[in-house]
Coordinates of C-alpha atoms and ligand atoms in Angstrom, one line a residue:
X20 CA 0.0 0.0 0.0
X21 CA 0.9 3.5 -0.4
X22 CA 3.3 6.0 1.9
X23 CA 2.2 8.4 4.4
X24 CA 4.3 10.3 3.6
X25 CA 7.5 11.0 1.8
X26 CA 9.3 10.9 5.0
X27 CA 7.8 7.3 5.4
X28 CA 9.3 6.7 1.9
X29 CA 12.6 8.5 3.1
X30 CA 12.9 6.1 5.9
X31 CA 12.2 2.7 4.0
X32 CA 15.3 3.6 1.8
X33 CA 17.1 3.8 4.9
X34 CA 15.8 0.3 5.9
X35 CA 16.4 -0.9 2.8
X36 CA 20.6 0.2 3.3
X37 CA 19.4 2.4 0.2
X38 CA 20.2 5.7 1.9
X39 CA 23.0 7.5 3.5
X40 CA 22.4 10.3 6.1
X41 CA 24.3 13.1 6.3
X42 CA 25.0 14.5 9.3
X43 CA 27.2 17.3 8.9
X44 CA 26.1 20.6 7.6
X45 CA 26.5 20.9 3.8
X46 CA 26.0 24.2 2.1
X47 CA 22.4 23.8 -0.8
X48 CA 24.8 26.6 -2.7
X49 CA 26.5 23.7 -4.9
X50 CA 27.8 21.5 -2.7
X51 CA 24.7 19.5 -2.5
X52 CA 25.1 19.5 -6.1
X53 CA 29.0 18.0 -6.3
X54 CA 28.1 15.4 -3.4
X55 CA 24.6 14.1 -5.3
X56 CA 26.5 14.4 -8.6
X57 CA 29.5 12.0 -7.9
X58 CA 26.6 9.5 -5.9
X59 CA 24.4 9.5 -9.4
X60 CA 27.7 8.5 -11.3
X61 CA 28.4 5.7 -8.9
X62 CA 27.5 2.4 -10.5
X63 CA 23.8 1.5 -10.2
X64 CA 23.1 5.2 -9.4
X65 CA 24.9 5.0 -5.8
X66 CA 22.7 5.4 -3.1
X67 CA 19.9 7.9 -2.0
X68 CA 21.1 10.9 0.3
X69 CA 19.7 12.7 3.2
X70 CA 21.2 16.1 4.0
X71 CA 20.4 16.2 7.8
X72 CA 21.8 19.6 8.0
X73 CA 21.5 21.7 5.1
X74 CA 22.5 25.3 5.2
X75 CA 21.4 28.4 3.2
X76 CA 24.3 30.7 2.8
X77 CA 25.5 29.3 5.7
X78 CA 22.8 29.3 7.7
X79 CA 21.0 26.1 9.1
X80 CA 17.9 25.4 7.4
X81 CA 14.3 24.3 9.4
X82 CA 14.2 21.4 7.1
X83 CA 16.5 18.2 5.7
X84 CA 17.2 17.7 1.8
X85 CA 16.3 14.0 0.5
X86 CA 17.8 13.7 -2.9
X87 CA 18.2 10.7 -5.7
X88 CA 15.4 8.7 -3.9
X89 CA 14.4 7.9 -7.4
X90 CA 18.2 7.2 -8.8
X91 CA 18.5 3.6 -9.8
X92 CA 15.4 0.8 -10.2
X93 CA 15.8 -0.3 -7.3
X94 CA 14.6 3.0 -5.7
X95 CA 12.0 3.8 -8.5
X96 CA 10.3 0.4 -8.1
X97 CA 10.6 1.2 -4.1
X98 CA 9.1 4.4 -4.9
X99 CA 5.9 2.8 -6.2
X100 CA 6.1 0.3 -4.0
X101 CA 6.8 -2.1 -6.3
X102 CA 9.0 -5.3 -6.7
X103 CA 9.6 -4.5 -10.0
X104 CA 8.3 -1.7 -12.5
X105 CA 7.4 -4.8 -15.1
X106 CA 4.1 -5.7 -12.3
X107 CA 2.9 -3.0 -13.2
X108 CA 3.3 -2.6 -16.8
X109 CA 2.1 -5.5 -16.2
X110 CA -1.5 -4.4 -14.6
X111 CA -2.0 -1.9 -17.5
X112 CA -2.0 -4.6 -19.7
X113 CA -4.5 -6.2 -18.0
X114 CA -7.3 -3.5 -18.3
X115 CA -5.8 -3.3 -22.1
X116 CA -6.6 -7.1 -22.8
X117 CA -10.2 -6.6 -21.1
X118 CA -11.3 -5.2 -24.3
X119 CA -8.6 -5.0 -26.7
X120 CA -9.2 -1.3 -28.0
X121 CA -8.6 -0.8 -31.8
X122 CA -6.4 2.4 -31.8
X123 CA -4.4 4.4 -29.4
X124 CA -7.2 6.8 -28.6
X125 CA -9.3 4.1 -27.2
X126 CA -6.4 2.3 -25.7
X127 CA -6.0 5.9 -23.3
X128 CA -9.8 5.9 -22.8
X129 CA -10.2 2.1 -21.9
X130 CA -7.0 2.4 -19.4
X131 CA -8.8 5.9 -17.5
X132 CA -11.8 3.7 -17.1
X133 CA -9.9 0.8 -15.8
X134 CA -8.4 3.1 -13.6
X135 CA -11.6 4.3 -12.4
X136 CA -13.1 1.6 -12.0
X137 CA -10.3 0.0 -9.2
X138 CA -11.2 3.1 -7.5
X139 CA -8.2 5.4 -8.1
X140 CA -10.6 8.1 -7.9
X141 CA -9.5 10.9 -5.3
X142 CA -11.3 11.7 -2.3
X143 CA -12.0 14.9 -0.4
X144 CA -11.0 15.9 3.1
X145 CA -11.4 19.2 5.4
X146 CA -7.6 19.2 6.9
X147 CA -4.5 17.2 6.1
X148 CA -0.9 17.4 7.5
X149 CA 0.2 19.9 4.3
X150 CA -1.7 22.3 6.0
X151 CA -0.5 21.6 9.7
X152 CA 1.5 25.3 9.3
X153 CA 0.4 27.9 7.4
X154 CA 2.5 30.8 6.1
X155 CA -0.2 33.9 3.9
X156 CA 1.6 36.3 2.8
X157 CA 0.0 39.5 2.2
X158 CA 2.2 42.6 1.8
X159 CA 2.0 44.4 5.3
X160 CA 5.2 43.6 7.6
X161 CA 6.9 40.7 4.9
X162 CA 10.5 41.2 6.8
X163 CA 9.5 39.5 9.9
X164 CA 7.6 36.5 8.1
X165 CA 8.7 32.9 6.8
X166 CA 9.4 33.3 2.6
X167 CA 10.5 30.5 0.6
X168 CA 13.8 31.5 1.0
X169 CA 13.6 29.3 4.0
X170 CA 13.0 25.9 2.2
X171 CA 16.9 24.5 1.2
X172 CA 16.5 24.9 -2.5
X173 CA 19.3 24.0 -4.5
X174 CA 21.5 26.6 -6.7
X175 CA 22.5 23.3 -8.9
X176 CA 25.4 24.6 -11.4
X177 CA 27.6 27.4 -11.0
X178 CA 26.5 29.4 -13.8
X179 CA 22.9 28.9 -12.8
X180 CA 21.0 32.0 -12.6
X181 CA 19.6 31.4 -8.7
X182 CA 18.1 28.5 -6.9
X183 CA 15.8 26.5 -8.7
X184 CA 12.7 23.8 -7.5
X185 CA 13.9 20.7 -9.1
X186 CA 11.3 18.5 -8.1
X187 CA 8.2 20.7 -8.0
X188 CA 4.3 18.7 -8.7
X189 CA 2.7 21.6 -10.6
X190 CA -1.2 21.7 -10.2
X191 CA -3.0 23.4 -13.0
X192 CA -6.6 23.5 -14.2
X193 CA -8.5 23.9 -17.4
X194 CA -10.9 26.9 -16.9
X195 CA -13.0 24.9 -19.6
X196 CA -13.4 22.0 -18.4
X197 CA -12.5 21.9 -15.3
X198 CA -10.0 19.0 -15.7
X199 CA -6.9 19.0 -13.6
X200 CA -3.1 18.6 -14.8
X201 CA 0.0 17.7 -12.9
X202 CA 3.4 18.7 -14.3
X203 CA 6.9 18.7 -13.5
X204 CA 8.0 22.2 -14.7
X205 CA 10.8 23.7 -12.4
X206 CA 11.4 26.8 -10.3
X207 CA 13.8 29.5 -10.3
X208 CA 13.4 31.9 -7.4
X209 CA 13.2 35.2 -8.1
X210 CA 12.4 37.0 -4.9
X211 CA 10.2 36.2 -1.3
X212 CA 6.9 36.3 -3.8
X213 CA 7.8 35.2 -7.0
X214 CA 9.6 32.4 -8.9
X215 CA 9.6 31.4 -12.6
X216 CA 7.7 29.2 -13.9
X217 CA 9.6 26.7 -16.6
X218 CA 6.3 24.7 -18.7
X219 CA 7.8 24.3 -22.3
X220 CA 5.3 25.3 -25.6
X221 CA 4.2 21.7 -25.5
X222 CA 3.0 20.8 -22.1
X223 CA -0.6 21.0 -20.5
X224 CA 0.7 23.8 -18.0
X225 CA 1.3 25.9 -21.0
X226 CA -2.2 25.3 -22.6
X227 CA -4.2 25.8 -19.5
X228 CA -2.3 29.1 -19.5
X229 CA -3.0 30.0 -22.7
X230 CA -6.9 29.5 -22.1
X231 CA -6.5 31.8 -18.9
X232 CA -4.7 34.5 -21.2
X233 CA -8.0 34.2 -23.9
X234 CA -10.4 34.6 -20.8
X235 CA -8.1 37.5 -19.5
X236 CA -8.4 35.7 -16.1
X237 CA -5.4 35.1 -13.2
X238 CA -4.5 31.5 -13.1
X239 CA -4.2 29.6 -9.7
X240 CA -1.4 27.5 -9.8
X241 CA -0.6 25.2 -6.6
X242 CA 2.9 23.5 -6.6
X243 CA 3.7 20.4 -4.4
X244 CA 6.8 19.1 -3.1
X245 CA 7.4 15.7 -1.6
X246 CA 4.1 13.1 -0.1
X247 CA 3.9 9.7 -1.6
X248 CA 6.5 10.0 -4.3
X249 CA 4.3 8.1 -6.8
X250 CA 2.7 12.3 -7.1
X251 CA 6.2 12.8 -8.6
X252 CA 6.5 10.3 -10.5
X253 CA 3.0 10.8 -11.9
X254 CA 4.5 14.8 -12.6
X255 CA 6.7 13.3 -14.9
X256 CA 4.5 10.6 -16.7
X257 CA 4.3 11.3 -20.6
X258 CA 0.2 10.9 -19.6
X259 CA -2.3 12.5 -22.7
X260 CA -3.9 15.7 -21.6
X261 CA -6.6 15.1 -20.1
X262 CA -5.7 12.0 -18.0
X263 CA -5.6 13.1 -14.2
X264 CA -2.1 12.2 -12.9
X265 CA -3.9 12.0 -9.7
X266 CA -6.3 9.6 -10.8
X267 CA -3.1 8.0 -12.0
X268 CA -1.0 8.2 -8.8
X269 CA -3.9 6.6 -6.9
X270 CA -3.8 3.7 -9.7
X271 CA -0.2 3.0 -9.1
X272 CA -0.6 3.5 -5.3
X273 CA -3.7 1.2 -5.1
X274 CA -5.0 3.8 -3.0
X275 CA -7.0 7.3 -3.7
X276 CA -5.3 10.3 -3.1
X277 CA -6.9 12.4 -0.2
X278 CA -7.3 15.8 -1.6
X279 CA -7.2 19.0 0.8
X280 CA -9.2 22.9 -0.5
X281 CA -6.1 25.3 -0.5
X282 CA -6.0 28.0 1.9
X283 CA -5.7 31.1 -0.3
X284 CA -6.8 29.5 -4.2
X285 CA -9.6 27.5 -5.6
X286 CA -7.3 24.2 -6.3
X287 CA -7.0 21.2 -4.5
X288 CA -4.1 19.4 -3.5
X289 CA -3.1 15.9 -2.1
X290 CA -3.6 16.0 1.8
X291 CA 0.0 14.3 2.4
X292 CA 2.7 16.3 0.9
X293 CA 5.3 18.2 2.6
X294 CA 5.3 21.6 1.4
X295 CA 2.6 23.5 -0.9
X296 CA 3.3 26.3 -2.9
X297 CA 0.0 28.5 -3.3
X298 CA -0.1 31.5 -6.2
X299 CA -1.4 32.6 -9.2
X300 CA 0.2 32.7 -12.8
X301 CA -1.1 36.0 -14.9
X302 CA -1.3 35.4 -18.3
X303 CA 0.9 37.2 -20.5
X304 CA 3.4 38.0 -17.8
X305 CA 6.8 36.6 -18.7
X306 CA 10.2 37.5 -17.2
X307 CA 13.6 35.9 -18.5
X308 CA 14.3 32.3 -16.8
X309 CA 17.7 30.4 -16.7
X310 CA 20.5 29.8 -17.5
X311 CA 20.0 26.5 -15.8
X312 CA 22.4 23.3 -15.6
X313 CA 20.2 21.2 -17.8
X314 CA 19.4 17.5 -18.2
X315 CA 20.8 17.8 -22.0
X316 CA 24.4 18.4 -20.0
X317 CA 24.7 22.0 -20.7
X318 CA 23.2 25.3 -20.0
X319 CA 20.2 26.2 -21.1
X320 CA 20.0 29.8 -21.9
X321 CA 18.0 32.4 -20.4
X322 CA 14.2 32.8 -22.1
X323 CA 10.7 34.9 -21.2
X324 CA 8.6 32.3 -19.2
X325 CA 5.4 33.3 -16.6
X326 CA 6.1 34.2 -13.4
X327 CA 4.3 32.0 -10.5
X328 CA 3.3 35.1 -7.5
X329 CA 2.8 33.2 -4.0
X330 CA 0.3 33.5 -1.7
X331 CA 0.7 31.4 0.8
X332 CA 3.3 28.2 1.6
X333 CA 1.8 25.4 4.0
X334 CA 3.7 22.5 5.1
X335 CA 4.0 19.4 7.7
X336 CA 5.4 19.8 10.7
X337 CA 8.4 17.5 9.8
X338 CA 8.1 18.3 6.2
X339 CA 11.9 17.4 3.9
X340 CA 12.4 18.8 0.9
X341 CA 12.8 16.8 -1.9
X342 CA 15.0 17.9 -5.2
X343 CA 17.2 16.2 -7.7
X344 CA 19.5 17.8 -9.9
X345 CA 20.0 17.1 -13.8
X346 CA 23.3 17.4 -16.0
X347 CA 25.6 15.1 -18.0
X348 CA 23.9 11.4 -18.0
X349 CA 23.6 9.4 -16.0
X350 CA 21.5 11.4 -13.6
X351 CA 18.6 10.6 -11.3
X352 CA 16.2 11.4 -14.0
X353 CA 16.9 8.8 -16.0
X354 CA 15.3 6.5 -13.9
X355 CA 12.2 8.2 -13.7
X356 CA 11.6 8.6 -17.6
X357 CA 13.2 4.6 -17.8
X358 CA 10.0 3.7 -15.6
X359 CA 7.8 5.6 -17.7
X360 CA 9.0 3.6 -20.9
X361 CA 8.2 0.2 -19.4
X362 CA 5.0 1.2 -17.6
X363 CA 3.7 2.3 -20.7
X364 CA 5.3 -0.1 -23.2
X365 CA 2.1 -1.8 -23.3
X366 CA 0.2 0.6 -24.7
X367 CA 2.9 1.5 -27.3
X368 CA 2.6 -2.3 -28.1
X369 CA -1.2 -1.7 -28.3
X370 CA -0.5 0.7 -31.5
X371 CA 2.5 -1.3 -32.4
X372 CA 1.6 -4.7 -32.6
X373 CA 5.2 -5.5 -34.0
X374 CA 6.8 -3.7 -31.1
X375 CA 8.6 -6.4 -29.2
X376 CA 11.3 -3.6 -26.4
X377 CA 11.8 0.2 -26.4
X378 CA 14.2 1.9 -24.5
X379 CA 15.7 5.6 -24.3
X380 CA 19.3 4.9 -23.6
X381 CA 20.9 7.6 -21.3
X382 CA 23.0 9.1 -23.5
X383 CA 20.3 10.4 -25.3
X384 CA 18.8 12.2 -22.3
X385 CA 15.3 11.1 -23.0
X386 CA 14.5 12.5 -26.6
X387 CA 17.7 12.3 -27.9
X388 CA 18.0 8.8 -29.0
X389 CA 15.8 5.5 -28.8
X390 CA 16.5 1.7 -29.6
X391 CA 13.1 0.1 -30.4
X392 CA 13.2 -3.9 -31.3
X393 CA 10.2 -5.5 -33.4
X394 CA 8.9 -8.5 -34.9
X395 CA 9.7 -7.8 -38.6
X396 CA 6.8 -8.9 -41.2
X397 CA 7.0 -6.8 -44.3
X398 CA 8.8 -4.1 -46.2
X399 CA 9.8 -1.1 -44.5
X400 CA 7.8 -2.0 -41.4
X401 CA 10.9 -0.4 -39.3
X402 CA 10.2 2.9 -40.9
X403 CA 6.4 2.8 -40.5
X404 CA 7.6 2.1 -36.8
X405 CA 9.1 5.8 -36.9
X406 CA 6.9 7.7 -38.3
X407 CA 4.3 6.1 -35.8
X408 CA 6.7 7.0 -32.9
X409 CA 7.0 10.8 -34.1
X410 CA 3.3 11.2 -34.1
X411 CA 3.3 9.9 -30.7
X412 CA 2.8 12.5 -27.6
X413 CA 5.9 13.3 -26.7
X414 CA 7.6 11.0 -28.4
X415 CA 8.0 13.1 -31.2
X416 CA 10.8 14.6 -30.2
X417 CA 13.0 11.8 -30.6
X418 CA 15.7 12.5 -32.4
X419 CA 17.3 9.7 -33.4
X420 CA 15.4 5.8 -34.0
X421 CA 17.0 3.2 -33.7
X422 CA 14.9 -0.5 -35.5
X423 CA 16.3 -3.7 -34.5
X424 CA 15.3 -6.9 -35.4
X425 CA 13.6 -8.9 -31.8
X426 CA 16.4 -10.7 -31.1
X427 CA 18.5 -8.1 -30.2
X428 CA 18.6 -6.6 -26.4
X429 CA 17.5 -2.9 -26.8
X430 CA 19.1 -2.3 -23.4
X431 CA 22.5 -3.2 -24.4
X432 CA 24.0 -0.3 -26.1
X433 CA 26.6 -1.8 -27.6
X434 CA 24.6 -4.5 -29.4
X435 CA 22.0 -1.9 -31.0
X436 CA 25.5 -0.5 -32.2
X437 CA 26.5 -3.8 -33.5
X438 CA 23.4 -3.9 -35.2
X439 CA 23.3 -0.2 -36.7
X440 CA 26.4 -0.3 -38.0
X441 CA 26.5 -3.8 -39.4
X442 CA 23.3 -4.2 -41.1
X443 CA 22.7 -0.9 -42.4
X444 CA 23.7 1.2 -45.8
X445 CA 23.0 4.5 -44.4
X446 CA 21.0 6.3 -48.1
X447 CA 19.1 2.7 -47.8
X448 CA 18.2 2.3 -44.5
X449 CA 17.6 6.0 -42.8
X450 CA 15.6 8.8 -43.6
X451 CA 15.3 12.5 -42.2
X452 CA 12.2 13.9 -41.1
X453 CA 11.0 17.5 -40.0
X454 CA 9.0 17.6 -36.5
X455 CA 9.2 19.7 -33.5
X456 CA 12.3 19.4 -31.1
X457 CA 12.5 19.6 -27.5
X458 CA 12.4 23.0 -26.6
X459 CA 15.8 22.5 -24.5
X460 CA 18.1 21.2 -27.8
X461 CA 20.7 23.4 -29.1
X462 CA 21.1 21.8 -31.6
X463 CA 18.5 23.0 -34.0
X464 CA 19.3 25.7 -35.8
X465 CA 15.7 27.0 -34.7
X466 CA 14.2 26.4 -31.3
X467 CA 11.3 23.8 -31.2
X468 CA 11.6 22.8 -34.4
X469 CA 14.3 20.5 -36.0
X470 CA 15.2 17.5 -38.2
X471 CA 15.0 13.8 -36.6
X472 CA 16.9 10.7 -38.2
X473 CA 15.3 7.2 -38.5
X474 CA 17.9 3.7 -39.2
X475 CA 16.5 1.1 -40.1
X476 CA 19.0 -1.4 -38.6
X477 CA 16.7 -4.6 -38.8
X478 CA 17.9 -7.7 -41.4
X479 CA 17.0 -6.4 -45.0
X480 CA 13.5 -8.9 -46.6
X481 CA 12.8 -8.8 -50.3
X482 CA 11.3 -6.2 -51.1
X483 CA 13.5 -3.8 -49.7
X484 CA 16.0 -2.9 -52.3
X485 CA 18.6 -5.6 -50.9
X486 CA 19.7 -7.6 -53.9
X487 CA 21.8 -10.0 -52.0
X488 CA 21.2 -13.3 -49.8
X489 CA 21.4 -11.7 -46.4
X490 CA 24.1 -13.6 -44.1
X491 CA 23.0 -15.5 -41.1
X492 CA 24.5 -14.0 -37.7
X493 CA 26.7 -16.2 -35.6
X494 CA 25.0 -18.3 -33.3
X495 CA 27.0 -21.5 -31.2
X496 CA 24.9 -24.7 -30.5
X497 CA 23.1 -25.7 -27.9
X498 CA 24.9 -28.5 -26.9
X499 CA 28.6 -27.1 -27.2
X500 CA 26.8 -24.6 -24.7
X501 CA 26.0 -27.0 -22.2
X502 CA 29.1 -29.3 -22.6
X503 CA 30.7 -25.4 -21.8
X504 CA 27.9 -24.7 -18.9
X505 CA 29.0 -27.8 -17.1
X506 CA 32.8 -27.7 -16.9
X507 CA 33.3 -24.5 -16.2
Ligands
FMN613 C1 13.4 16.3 -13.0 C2 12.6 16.7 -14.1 C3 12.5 18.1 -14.4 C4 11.6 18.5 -15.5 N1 11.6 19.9 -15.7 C5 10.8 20.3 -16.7 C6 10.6 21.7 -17.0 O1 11.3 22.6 -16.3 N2 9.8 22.1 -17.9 C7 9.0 21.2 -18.7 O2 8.3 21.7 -19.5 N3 9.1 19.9 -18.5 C8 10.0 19.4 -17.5 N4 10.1 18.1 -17.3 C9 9.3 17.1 -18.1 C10 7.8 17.1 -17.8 O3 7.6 17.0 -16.4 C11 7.1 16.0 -18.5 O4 7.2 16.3 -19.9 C12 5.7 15.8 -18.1 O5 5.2 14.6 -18.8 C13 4.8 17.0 -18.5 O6 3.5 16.7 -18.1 P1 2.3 17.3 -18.9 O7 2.1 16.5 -20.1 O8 1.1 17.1 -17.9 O9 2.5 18.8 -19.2 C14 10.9 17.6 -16.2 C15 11.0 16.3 -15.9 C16 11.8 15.8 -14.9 C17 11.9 14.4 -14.6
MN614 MN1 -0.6 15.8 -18.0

C-alpha cells in the first residue's frame, strides 16, 4: 500500500541500506550539487542521500534535503512500492486485454476507465498534514515572516541563474473543463513572492495558460513538493492531456489520493505532501528564466517564461524537501523517464503490434535517442515504426530511431550498435524527417523545431531494395553450450 508520507518513503530507503544520512552541515549553494552528482555516477546510481543539516548561505535550514530517492530501479520500483516496475506494466496490460481497444485513442480511454473503476478516484477531506502550518503572505510587515527562502533549494550549477525547484508537482486546471493537470516544470526563485515558472510550448501547464490568457483571467497554480512519491512520478508521466495524474497516482498507489481545498486558491491538493506552494500565474506575464544546468548536459540559456506570484506556503510539521538535480547522464532522472517507458510499453505495443522492447538509452537524455526492437513482417515495417513513434505525444521529439530486429537486447547499447552499423547502408536504411524538437536542444538551428533521423537497422527482406542473400548472424549450438555450462 501507499506511503504516508514522503518521510515514510525517506525512511524505508534507509531500511532498505538504500540511503545515506548526512550529518554534517552541507552548504544547498553547490555543494549538495558535487556530493549528489559523484553519488548519481556511482554504479547503479549509488545510493539515496539525506542532507540532515543543510544550510542556506550558511545558515541552518528548518528542514533536511532528501535527494536521488528515485536514482537507480531499485529506488523507482521502491518508490511505487513495487518489486519490479514490469508488475505493473504489467497491470495496464490487464485492463488493455479486457477489451482489446482498436487504436491508441481508445487504448487511453479504456485504461482511464480501468483506472476508475479500481477506485483510483481521489477523495475529499477538510484538513491534512500539508496544512499543519500555514505561512499567507500578504504585503504588510513581509521582513519579519517565513518566505520561501527558508525551504533549502538548490542553486544546482555554478552558472545557474539562482536556486531552482527541481522536483516541483505543478497543479493546474482547465478553466473549460474543469480537468486537472499535474506537471513537472521547475522553479527559479526570483524574490520572497515570485519564482519562474519553466512549462515548455508543449506541455498542458502551458495550454491551460493560454486558455486563462484568452479569458483575460489570473491562473491559480498550486505547486507540491514531496508526499507519496508516486505524485512525482505521476509529474513526470508522458500521460495524454486530459488524464488526471492523480487519478493516475492513486492507480499506481492502489489507494486514492486524499485531496485537501487550498487555503488562499480555488485548487486542490493531495492531503499528504510536505510543502505546498499557493499562487497565481497571470497570463501574459513573462520574465527571463535560466540559465539552468540542464538535463541535456549544458546550460540552457535564459528565455521569457510566466512568473508563478505566491500566496501562501503550508507545510507538515516535519516536512523534507525533496529535489534532484540534472546534468551530464547518467543522472537521477533517467530512472524516472526509464520507468515511464516500461510502464507504458504496453500501450505502445497496443499501437504497435510488431513492437517487441523500447528503451531511451541515457546518453540520449530522453528524446535524444531510442532503440526500439520488433517482430519484422514486411517491407519497411521499421520505418512505419518511426513515423508512428513521431506522431506519438511526446515522443516526437525523438531525435534519433534506432529499428532492430527482436532478437537483439535494446538495453545493451553496444549490441543496438552492433546492429546499426553492421546491417545498415546509411542512403538505404535512414531517412530524415521535419517535427518539433524539445524546446531544450541546441542543436537546431531554430528552437522547437528540428530535423530527426530514423535507421532502419533490422535484417533487409525482399522487397527492400537488398539484392543480396542476407548472411545468417553467428549463433553456437546448444549443446557445445551445455558441454561449456557444465565444466566450467
Ligand atoms: C526532474 C525533471 C524536471 C523537469 N523539468 C521540466 C521543466 O522545467 N519544464 C518542462 O516543460 N518539463 C519538465 N520536465 C518534463 C515534464 O515533467 C514531462 O514532460 C511531463 O510529462 C509533463 O507533463 P504534462 O504533459 O502534464 O505537461 C521535467 C521532468 C523531470 C523528470
Ligand atoms: Mn498531464
Amino acid at each position: 500500500m501507499a506511503y504516508g508520507s514522503f518521510r515514510e518513503f525517506v525512511e524505508a530507503l534507509d531500511r532498505a541500506g538504500q540511503l545515506t544520512r548526512v550529518s554534517v552541515p552541507v552548504e544547498t549553494d553547490l555543494i549538495t550539487s558535487e556530493w549528489a552528482n559523484r553519488e548519481m555516477k556511482s554504479p547503479d546510481g549509488g545510493k539515496a542521500l539525506l542532507f540532515e543539516k543543510p544550510t542556506i548561505n550558511g545558515q541552518p535550514s528548518q528542514f533536511p534535503v532528501a535527494i536521488n530517492t528515485m536514482g537507480s530501479r531499485r529506488r523507482m520500483a521502491m518508490a511505487l512500492k513495487l518489486d519490479s516496475i514490469e508488475d505493473l506494466a504489467q497491470e495496464i496490460q490487464l485492463i488493455l486485454k479486457a477489451k482489446p481497444p482498436t487504436d491508441l485513442r481508445e487504448g487511453w480511454s479504456l485504461l482511464k476507465q480501468g483506472i476508475n473503476l479500481l477506485h483510483a478516484r481521489p477523495k475529499h477531506a477538510k484538513t491534512g498534514p500539508c496544512q499543519e502550518v500555514v505561512h499567507t503572505f500578504d504585503d504588510t510587515n513581509r521582513e519579519s515572516q517565513f518566505t520561501i527562502h527558508d525551504l533549502p533549494v538548490l542553486k544546482c550549477w555554478p552558472k545557474d541563474g539562482g536556486r531552482f525547484i527541481t522536483l516541483p508537482n505543478v497543479h493546474t486546471r482547465d478553466p473549460e473543463t474543469g480537468a486537472r493537470n499535474v506537471g513537472m516544470y521547475r522553479m527559479q526563485i526570483y524574490d520572497d513572492l515570485t519564482t519562474g515558472m519553466h512549462w515548455q510550448v508543449h506541455k498542458v501547464g502551458a495550454r491551460h495558460g493560454k486558455r486563462y490568457y484568452e479569458r483575460g483571467e489570473r491562473m491559480p497554480v498550486a505547486v507540491c513538493l514531496g508526499g507519496d512519491p508516486a505524485y512525482t512520478f505521476a509529474a513526470t508521466a508522458p500521460l495524454p492531456d486530459g488524464l488526471d495524474e492523480i487519478l493516475f497516482a492513486g492507480f499506481i498507489r492502489k489507494k486514492s489520493v486524499e485531496l485537501v481545498t487550498c487555503k488562499t486558491i480555488d485548487l486542490e491538493v493531495p492531503s499528504d505532501v510536505d510543502f505546498v506552494l499557493e499562487g497565481y500565474v497571470q497570463p501574459g506575464e513573462m520574465r527571463p528564466e535560466g540559465p539552468f544546468g540542464d538535463h541535456t548536459g549544458f546550460y540552457t540559456a535564459v528565455e521569457d517564461y510566466p512568473v508563478f506570484h505566491l500566496t501562501a506556503i503550508t507545510h507538515r510539521r516535519d516536512a523534507v524537501y525533496p529535489t534532484t538535480i540534472v546534468g551530464i547522464p547518467p543522472m537521477e532522472d533517467f530512472y524516472m523517464g526509464d520507468a515511464s517507458v516500461r510502464i507504458f510499453l504496453p500501450v505502445f505495443k497496443m499501437n504497435f503490434p510488431e513492437l517487441v522492447d523500447m528503451t531511451l538509452p541515457p546518453e540520449g537524455v530522453f528524446h535524444n535517442l531510442v532503440f526500439v526492437s520488433i517482430r519484422k513482417q514486411y517491407p519497411y515495417q521499421a520505418f512505419k515504426v518511426m513515423h508512428g513513434l513521431w506522431g506519438m505525444g511526446q515522443m516526437m521529439f525523438s531525435k534519433y530511431i534506432v529499428v532492430v530486429d527482436e532478437d537483439c537486447d535494446v538495453h545493451n547499447t553496444s549490441e543496438v550498435l552492433f546492429r546499426l552499423c553492421a546491417n545498415t547502408d546509411p542512403e538505404r536504411d535512414s531517412t530524415i524527417i521535419r517535427n518539433p524538437s524539445d524546446s531544450l536542444d541546441h542543436a537546431p538551428s531554430s528552437q522547437n523545431i528540428g530535423s530527426h533521423m530514423g535507421f532502419d537497422a533490422t535484417r533487409k527482406l525482399p522487397g527492400e531494395n537488398y539484392h543480396r542473400s542476407w548472411p545468417e548472424l553467428l549463433k553456437m549450438t546448444d549443446e557445445a553450450q551445455a558441454i561449456v555450462d557444465a565444466l566450467r
